[in-house]
Tab-separated table of C-alpha atoms in Angstrom:
chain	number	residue	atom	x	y	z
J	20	UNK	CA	196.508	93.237	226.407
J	21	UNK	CA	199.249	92.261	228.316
J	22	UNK	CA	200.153	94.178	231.914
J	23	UNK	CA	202.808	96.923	230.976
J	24	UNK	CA	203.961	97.274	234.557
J	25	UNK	CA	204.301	93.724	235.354
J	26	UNK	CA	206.451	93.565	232.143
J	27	UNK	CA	208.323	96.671	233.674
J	28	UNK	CA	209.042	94.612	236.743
J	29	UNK	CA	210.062	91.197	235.335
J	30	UNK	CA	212.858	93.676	232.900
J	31	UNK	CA	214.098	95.625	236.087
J	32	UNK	CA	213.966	91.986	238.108
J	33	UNK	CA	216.387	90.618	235.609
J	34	UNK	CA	218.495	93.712	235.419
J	35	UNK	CA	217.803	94.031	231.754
J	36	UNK	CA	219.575	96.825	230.271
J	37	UNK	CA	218.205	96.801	226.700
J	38	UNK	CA	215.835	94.266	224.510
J	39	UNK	CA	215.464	94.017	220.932
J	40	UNK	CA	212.844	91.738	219.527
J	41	UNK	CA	211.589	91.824	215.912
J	42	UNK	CA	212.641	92.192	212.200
J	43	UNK	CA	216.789	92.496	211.745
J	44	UNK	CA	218.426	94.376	208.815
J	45	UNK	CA	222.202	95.056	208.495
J	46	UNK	CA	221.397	98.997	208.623
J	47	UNK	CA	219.162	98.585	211.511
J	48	UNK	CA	221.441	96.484	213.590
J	49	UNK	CA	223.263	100.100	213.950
J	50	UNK	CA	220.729	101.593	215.277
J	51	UNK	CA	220.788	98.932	218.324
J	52	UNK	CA	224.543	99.127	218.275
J	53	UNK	CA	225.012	102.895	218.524
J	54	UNK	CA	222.549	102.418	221.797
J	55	UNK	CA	224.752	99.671	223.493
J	56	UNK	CA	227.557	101.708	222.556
J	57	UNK	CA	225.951	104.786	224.550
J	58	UNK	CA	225.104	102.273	227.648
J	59	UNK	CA	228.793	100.892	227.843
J	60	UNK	CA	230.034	104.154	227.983
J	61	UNK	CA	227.240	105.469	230.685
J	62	UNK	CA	228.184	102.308	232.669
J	63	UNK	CA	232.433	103.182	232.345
J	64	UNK	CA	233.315	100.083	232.297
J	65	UNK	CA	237.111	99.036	231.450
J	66	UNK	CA	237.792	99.670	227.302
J	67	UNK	CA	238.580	95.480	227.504
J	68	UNK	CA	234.821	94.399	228.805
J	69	UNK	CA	233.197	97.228	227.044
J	70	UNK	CA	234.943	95.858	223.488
J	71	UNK	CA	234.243	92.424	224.791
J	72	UNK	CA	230.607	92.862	225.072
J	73	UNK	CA	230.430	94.940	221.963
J	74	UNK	CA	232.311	92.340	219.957
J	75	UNK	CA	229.840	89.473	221.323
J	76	UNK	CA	226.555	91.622	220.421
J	77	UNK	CA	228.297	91.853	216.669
J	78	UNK	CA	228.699	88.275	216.576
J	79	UNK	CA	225.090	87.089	218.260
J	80	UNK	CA	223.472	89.690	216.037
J	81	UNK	CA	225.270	88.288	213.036
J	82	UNK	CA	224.177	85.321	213.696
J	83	UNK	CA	220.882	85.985	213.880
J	84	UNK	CA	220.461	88.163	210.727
J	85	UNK	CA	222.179	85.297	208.316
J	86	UNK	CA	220.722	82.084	210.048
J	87	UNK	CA	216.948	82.729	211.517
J	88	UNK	CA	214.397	81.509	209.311
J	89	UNK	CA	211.740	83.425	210.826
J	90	UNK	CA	211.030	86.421	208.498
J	91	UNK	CA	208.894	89.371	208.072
J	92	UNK	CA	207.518	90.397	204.721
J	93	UNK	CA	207.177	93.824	203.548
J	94	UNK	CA	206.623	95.593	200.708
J	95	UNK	CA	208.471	98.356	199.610
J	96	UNK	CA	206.387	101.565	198.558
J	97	UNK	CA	208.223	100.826	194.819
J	98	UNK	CA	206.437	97.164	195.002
J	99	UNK	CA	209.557	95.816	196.434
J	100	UNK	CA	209.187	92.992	198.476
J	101	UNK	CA	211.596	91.970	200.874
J	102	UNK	CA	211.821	89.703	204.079
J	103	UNK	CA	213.899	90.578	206.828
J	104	UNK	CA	214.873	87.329	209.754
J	105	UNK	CA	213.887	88.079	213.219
J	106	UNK	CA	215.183	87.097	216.795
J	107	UNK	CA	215.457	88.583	219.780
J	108	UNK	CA	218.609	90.075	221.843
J	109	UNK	CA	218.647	90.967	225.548
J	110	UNK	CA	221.524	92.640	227.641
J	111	UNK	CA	221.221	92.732	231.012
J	112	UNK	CA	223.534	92.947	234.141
J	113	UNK	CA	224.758	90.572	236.539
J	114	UNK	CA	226.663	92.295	239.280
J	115	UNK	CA	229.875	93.226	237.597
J	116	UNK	CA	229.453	91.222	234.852
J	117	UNK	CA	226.827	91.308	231.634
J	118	UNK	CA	224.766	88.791	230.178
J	119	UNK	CA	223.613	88.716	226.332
J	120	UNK	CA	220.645	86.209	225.792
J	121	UNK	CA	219.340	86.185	222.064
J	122	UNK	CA	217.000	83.451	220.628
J	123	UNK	CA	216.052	82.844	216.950
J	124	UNK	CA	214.112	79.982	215.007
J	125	UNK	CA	216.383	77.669	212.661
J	126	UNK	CA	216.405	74.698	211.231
J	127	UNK	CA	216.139	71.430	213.073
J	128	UNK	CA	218.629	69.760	210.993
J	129	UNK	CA	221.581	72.580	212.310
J	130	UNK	CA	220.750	72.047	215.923
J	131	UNK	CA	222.479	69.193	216.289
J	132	UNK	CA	226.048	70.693	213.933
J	133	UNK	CA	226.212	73.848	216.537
J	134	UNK	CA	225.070	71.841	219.770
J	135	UNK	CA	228.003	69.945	218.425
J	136	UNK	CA	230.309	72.824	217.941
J	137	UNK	CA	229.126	74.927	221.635
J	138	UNK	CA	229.600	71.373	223.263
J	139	UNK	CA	233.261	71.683	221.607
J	140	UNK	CA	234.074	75.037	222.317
J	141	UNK	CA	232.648	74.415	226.204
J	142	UNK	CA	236.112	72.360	226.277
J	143	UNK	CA	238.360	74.939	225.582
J	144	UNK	CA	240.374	76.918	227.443
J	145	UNK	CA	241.085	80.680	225.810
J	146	UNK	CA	244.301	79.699	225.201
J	147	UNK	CA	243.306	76.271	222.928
J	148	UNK	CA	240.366	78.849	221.591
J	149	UNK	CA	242.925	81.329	219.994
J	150	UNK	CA	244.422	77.966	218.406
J	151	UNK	CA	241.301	76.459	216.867
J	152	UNK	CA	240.392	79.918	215.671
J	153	UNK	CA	243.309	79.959	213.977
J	154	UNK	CA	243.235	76.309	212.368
J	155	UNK	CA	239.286	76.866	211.620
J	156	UNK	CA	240.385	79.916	209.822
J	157	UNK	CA	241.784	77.873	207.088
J	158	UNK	CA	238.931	75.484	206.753
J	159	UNK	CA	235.483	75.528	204.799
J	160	UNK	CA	232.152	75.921	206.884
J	161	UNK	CA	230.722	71.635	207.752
J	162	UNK	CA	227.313	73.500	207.724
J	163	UNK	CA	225.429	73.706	204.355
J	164	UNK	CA	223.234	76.125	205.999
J	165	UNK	CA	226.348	78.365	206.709
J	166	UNK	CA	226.651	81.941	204.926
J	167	UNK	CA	230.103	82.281	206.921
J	168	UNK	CA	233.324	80.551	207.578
J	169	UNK	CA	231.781	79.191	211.305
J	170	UNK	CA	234.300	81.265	213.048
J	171	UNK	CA	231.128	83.678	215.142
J	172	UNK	CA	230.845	80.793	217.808
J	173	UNK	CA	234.899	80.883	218.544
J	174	UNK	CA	234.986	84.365	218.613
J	175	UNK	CA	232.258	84.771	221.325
J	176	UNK	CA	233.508	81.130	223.395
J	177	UNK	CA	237.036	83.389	223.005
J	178	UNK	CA	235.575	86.759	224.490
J	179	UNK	CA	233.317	86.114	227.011
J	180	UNK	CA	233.575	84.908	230.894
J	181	UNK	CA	231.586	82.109	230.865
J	182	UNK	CA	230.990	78.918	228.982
J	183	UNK	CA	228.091	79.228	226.353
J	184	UNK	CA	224.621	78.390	227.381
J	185	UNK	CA	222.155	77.186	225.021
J	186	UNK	CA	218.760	75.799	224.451
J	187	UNK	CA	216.963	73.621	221.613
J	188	UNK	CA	213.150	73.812	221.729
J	189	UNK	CA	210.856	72.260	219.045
J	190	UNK	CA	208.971	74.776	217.578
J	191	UNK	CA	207.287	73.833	214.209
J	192	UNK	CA	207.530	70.920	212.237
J	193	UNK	CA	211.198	71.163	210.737
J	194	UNK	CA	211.887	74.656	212.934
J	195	UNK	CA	213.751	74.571	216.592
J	196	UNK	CA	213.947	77.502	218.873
J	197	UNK	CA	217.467	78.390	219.605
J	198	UNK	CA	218.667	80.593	222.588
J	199	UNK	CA	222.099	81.296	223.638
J	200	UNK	CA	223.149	83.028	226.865
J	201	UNK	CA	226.729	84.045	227.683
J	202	UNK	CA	228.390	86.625	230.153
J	203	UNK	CA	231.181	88.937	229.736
J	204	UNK	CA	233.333	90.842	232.308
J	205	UNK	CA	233.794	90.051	235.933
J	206	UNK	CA	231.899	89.245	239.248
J	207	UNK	CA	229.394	87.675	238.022
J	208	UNK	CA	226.662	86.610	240.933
């Protein structure tokens, strides 16, 4: 067992508003989504950051659900079976500003098409971000993997205050650990 307080301490160290961890389904990801809502509006912060930050957890959480290929099975009490992706999504607050970190097992094979793309985006200012959103928006998806039109990574590089962090870890053969970190609003220390 692990020690519940020193957990405690490492959250409240890092300012960590909420964590989710575990299995994602489109009708759970409201659940998680009604509670952000409920802590943007507890911190009153301006309707701009608060829709920025809401609009980024969509996106990561998106993400996530469509492109892990970690699962969890379960069965159904029909028989049913079903798997569900997992990752993990932590908010947390840094001075004025807020940080999202999520991290999620995919392919090896995309890690190097959207280190490619965040490498991109990392160039762009907001305005030339509103313009390759636009131009993307009229192109298919370069990732065969892809259950979108590639736009989620534009719309967070065009929301948030920072330029995206990210991490590639090998994880099992075939299988890389990604992990994305971004903040959103202002003051950021």
């Amino acid at each position: 067992m692990f020690d519940m307080m020193e957990y405690h301490k490492t959250l409240r160290d890092h300012k960590v508003t909420l964590v989710y961890t575990g299995p994602l389904w489109a009708e759970g990801i409201g659940g998680v989504a009604t509670t952000l809502k409920k802590r943007l509006e507890y911190d009153n912060l301006p309707l701009e950051t608060s829709q920025e930050v809401f609009s980024v957890f969509v996106e990561q959480m998106n993400n996530m659900l469509m492109y892990s290929k970690e699962s969890e099975l379960f069965t159904a009490p029909d028989d049913l079976h079903s798997a569900a992706p997992k990752g993990t999504f932590i908010l947390g607050t840094l001075g004025k500003a807020y940080y999202i970190h999520t991290g999620n097992i995919m392919k090896n094979d995309s890690a190097e098409l959207i280190k490619n793309r965040i490498d991109h985006l990392n160039t762009l200012d907001k305005k030339e971000l509103r313009k390759f959103f636009k131009e993307q928006t009229r192109l298919e998806d370069d990732n065969p993997d892809s259950k979108g039109a590639g736009l989620g990574f534009i719309e967070i590089a065009r929301r948030i205050s920072s330029k995206i962090e990210y991490d590639f870890k090998p994880y099992e053969d075939g299988y890389t650990f990604f992990t994305m970190y971004v903040t959103i609003g202002g003051g950021a220390e």
